[in-house]
């Protein structure tokens, strides 16, 4: 597949998927999601890869679903169900990838962007990142798993607050709440991601896979 909306990289046992729609703040359209799924399958089948980093190009991690797509839905509501299925297929395959996954979050991670981080095993965030599920601000129902994954990550009360108020957290607050593993100054974010990924380079792929599988089965 010829990737136009993502960039897939490999470096000494670590794969990186870069969302590559910076002019749209890496909003998730159908083409990007299809490419993302293809890259996940590629990475999952590469036994040399020990971990995957997901990040966004430009000023944001991911600002959510593509608003231009949602504008078109009003003319053809039949487009919505296939898009939501594609979104969930993508996030489920990411969650089930048999290696640890790390979301590197800067700028905005909103709505479907938040849901993308929740499908990753760990989140490292810039302290000034803006993270939240803002579906309610537009009268929309979350469709990418935040109603299920968010309570498991941060607890029921905090999750329902974010889902029903549309409030955004800073990266620093996300770290304090457990939504992110930790938050660091933006200038330190790449180094922190590299440090975490490097700690897995020498590990057994089979061991990493089994630990992740058992963790999610019992979590």
Short mmCIF file of C-alpha atoms in Angstrom, two decimals:
data_model
loop_
_atom_site.label_atom_id
_atom_site.label_comp_id
_atom_site.label_asym_id
_atom_site.label_seq_id
_atom_site.Cartn_x
_atom_site.Cartn_y
_atom_site.Cartn_z
CA UNK A 1 0.00 0.00 0.00
CA UNK A 2 1.29 3.44 -0.93
CA UNK A 3 1.10 5.48 2.29
CA UNK A 4 0.03 9.10 1.81
CA UNK A 5 -1.51 9.87 5.22
CA UNK A 6 0.94 8.09 7.51
CA UNK A 7 4.67 7.41 7.62
CA UNK A 8 5.91 4.00 8.79
CA UNK A 9 9.48 3.80 10.08
CA UNK A 10 11.64 1.06 11.59
CA UNK A 11 14.76 1.64 13.65
CA UNK A 12 16.63 -1.11 15.47
CA UNK A 13 13.61 -3.04 16.71
CA UNK A 14 11.27 -0.06 17.20
CA UNK A 15 8.56 0.85 14.69
CA UNK A 16 6.98 4.29 14.47
CA UNK A 17 3.73 5.26 12.80
CA UNK A 18 3.51 9.00 12.17
CA UNK A 19 0.11 10.50 11.40
CA UNK A 20 0.94 12.69 8.42
CA UNK A 21 -1.91 15.14 7.86
CA UNK A 22 -0.38 18.12 9.68
CA UNK A 23 -2.50 20.72 7.87
CA UNK A 24 -5.60 18.99 9.28
CA UNK A 25 -4.02 18.47 12.73
CA UNK A 26 -3.83 14.77 11.79
CA UNK A 27 -7.59 14.35 11.76
CA UNK A 28 -8.63 10.77 11.07
CA UNK A 29 -10.22 10.28 7.67
CA UNK A 30 -11.01 6.91 6.11
CA UNK A 31 -7.86 6.86 3.98
CA UNK A 32 -5.63 7.42 7.01
CA UNK A 33 -7.41 4.70 8.99
CA UNK A 34 -7.04 2.19 6.16
CA UNK A 35 -3.33 2.96 5.90
CA UNK A 36 -2.96 2.73 9.68
CA UNK A 37 -4.54 -0.74 9.71
CA UNK A 38 -2.23 -1.88 6.92
CA UNK A 39 0.79 -0.60 8.88
CA UNK A 40 -0.37 -2.36 12.06
CA UNK A 41 -0.63 -5.66 10.19
CA UNK A 42 2.84 -5.07 8.71
CA UNK A 43 4.39 -4.30 12.10
CA UNK A 44 2.56 -7.16 13.81
CA UNK A 45 4.02 -9.63 11.36
CA UNK A 46 7.60 -8.38 11.75
CA UNK A 47 9.21 -10.51 14.46
CA UNK A 48 12.14 -8.07 14.74
CA UNK A 49 9.92 -5.28 16.11
CA UNK A 50 9.69 -5.05 19.91
CA UNK A 51 7.55 -1.91 20.33
CA UNK A 52 5.52 0.59 18.33
CA UNK A 53 5.43 4.37 18.80
CA UNK A 54 2.43 6.33 17.49
CA UNK A 55 2.91 10.07 16.98
CA UNK A 56 1.64 12.99 14.94
CA UNK A 57 3.43 15.30 12.54
CA UNK A 58 3.13 19.07 12.90
CA UNK A 59 1.40 20.91 15.73
CA UNK A 60 -0.77 18.11 17.10
CA UNK A 61 -0.96 14.43 17.88
CA UNK A 62 -4.52 14.10 16.55
CA UNK A 63 -7.42 16.54 16.75
CA UNK A 64 -10.03 13.83 16.22
CA UNK A 65 -12.17 12.72 13.31
CA UNK A 66 -12.07 14.67 10.07
CA UNK A 67 -14.68 17.45 10.34
CA UNK A 68 -14.90 17.76 6.56
CA UNK A 69 -16.02 14.14 6.48
CA UNK A 70 -18.65 14.80 9.12
CA UNK A 71 -19.95 17.78 7.15
CA UNK A 72 -20.50 15.42 4.21
CA UNK A 73 -22.43 12.96 6.39
CA UNK A 74 -25.37 15.36 6.57
CA UNK A 75 -25.81 14.77 2.84
CA UNK A 76 -25.43 10.99 3.12
CA UNK A 77 -25.90 9.59 6.62
CA UNK A 78 -25.19 6.07 5.29
CA UNK A 79 -21.48 6.98 5.35
CA UNK A 80 -21.40 7.10 9.14
CA UNK A 81 -21.69 3.40 10.02
CA UNK A 82 -18.81 2.25 7.75
CA UNK A 83 -16.59 5.03 9.13
CA UNK A 84 -17.31 4.13 12.77
CA UNK A 85 -16.65 0.45 11.99
CA UNK A 86 -13.34 1.33 10.34
CA UNK A 87 -12.38 3.52 13.30
CA UNK A 88 -13.09 0.74 15.78
CA UNK A 89 -11.38 -1.90 13.66
CA UNK A 90 -8.27 0.28 13.61
CA UNK A 91 -8.23 0.91 17.36
CA UNK A 92 -8.99 -2.72 18.19
CA UNK A 93 -6.17 -3.99 15.99
CA UNK A 94 -3.83 -1.47 17.59
CA UNK A 95 -4.88 -2.56 21.07
CA UNK A 96 -4.37 -6.22 20.14
CA UNK A 97 -0.98 -5.72 18.50
CA UNK A 98 1.31 -8.32 20.14
CA UNK A 99 3.93 -5.77 21.23
CA UNK A 100 3.87 -2.78 23.59
CA UNK A 101 2.59 0.46 22.05
CA UNK A 102 3.46 4.00 23.09
CA UNK A 103 1.52 7.13 22.16
CA UNK A 104 3.73 10.24 21.98
CA UNK A 105 1.29 13.08 22.57
CA UNK A 106 1.87 16.76 21.90
CA UNK A 107 -0.49 19.56 20.97
CA UNK A 108 -4.04 18.25 20.79
CA UNK A 109 -5.35 14.74 21.43
CA UNK A 110 -9.10 15.24 21.27
CA UNK A 111 -12.16 13.03 20.76
CA UNK A 112 -10.99 10.29 18.36
CA UNK A 113 -7.44 11.48 19.07
CA UNK A 114 -7.99 10.67 22.74
CA UNK A 115 -9.50 7.34 21.72
CA UNK A 116 -6.37 6.60 19.70
CA UNK A 117 -4.20 7.16 22.79
CA UNK A 118 -6.46 4.87 24.81
CA UNK A 119 -5.87 2.07 22.30
CA UNK A 120 -2.15 2.36 23.05
CA UNK A 121 -0.63 0.65 26.09
CA UNK A 122 1.27 3.69 27.36
CA UNK A 123 1.06 7.43 26.81
CA UNK A 124 3.91 9.89 27.15
CA UNK A 125 2.67 13.47 26.91
CA UNK A 126 4.06 16.95 26.71
CA UNK A 127 3.09 18.90 29.82
CA UNK A 128 1.27 21.49 27.72
CA UNK A 129 -0.65 18.99 25.57
CA UNK A 130 -4.45 19.33 25.50
CA UNK A 131 -6.27 16.02 25.95
CA UNK A 132 -9.99 15.31 26.16
CA UNK A 133 -13.14 13.77 24.72
CA UNK A 134 -15.17 16.63 23.32
CA UNK A 135 -17.94 14.68 21.55
CA UNK A 136 -20.51 16.05 23.98
CA UNK A 137 -19.60 19.61 22.95
CA UNK A 138 -21.08 18.84 19.52
CA UNK A 139 -23.99 16.70 20.70
CA UNK A 140 -22.23 13.55 19.54
CA UNK A 141 -21.80 10.09 21.06
CA UNK A 142 -18.21 8.80 21.30
CA UNK A 143 -17.82 6.07 18.71
CA UNK A 144 -14.22 4.95 19.08
CA UNK A 145 -14.16 3.24 22.45
CA UNK A 146 -13.66 6.02 25.00
CA UNK A 147 -16.83 5.06 26.88
CA UNK A 148 -15.20 1.69 27.62
CA UNK A 149 -11.45 2.31 27.65
CA UNK A 150 -11.45 5.62 29.53
CA UNK A 151 -13.03 4.28 32.77
CA UNK A 152 -10.55 1.40 32.76
CA UNK A 153 -7.69 3.85 32.44
CA UNK A 154 -8.69 6.55 34.95
CA UNK A 155 -11.69 5.25 36.91
CA UNK A 156 -15.44 5.66 36.52
CA UNK A 157 -15.97 9.09 38.11
CA UNK A 158 -13.16 10.85 36.32
CA UNK A 159 -14.13 9.25 33.03
CA UNK A 160 -17.78 10.25 33.26
CA UNK A 161 -16.74 13.81 34.12
CA UNK A 162 -14.60 14.11 30.98
CA UNK A 163 -17.21 12.42 28.79
CA UNK A 164 -20.14 14.53 29.99
CA UNK A 165 -18.45 17.92 30.33
CA UNK A 166 -16.11 17.88 27.35
CA UNK A 167 -13.36 19.27 29.56
CA UNK A 168 -9.79 19.17 28.33
CA UNK A 169 -6.87 18.15 30.53
CA UNK A 170 -3.35 19.44 30.22
CA UNK A 171 -0.67 16.83 29.67
CA UNK A 172 0.43 17.45 33.24
CA UNK A 173 -3.09 16.74 34.56
CA UNK A 174 -3.31 13.66 32.33
CA UNK A 175 -0.17 12.34 34.02
CA UNK A 176 -1.58 13.05 37.47
CA UNK A 177 -4.83 11.24 36.57
CA UNK A 178 -3.11 8.20 35.07
CA UNK A 179 -4.38 8.98 31.59
CA UNK A 180 -0.71 9.36 30.66
CA UNK A 181 2.13 7.31 32.08
CA UNK A 182 3.91 10.60 32.66
CA UNK A 183 4.17 14.12 31.28
CA UNK A 184 7.40 15.96 30.57
CA UNK A 185 8.36 19.33 29.09
CA UNK A 186 7.92 19.37 25.33
CA UNK A 187 11.68 19.67 24.78
CA UNK A 188 12.20 16.41 26.69
CA UNK A 189 9.38 14.41 25.07
CA UNK A 190 11.35 12.75 22.27
CA UNK A 191 14.11 11.75 24.68
CA UNK A 192 11.58 10.25 27.09
CA UNK A 193 9.94 8.25 24.30
CA UNK A 194 13.32 7.02 23.10
CA UNK A 195 14.32 6.02 26.62
CA UNK A 196 11.15 3.97 27.11
CA UNK A 197 11.35 2.34 23.67
CA UNK A 198 15.05 1.57 24.05
CA UNK A 199 14.36 -0.29 27.28
CA UNK A 200 12.40 -2.84 25.20
CA UNK A 201 14.85 -3.28 22.31
CA UNK A 202 16.78 -6.10 23.94
CA UNK A 203 13.75 -7.94 25.28
CA UNK A 204 12.23 -11.14 23.95
CA UNK A 205 9.47 -10.47 21.43
CA UNK A 206 7.68 -13.61 22.61
CA UNK A 207 8.00 -12.53 26.23
CA UNK A 208 6.66 -9.04 25.50
CA UNK A 209 3.75 -10.54 23.58
CA UNK A 210 2.80 -12.99 26.32
CA UNK A 211 2.99 -10.36 29.07
CA UNK A 212 0.76 -8.01 27.09
CA UNK A 213 -1.76 -10.75 26.27
CA UNK A 214 -2.04 -11.88 29.89
CA UNK A 215 -2.18 -8.28 31.14
CA UNK A 216 -5.24 -7.49 29.01
CA UNK A 217 -6.88 -10.81 29.78
CA UNK A 218 -6.72 -10.16 33.52
CA UNK A 219 -6.85 -6.33 33.58
#
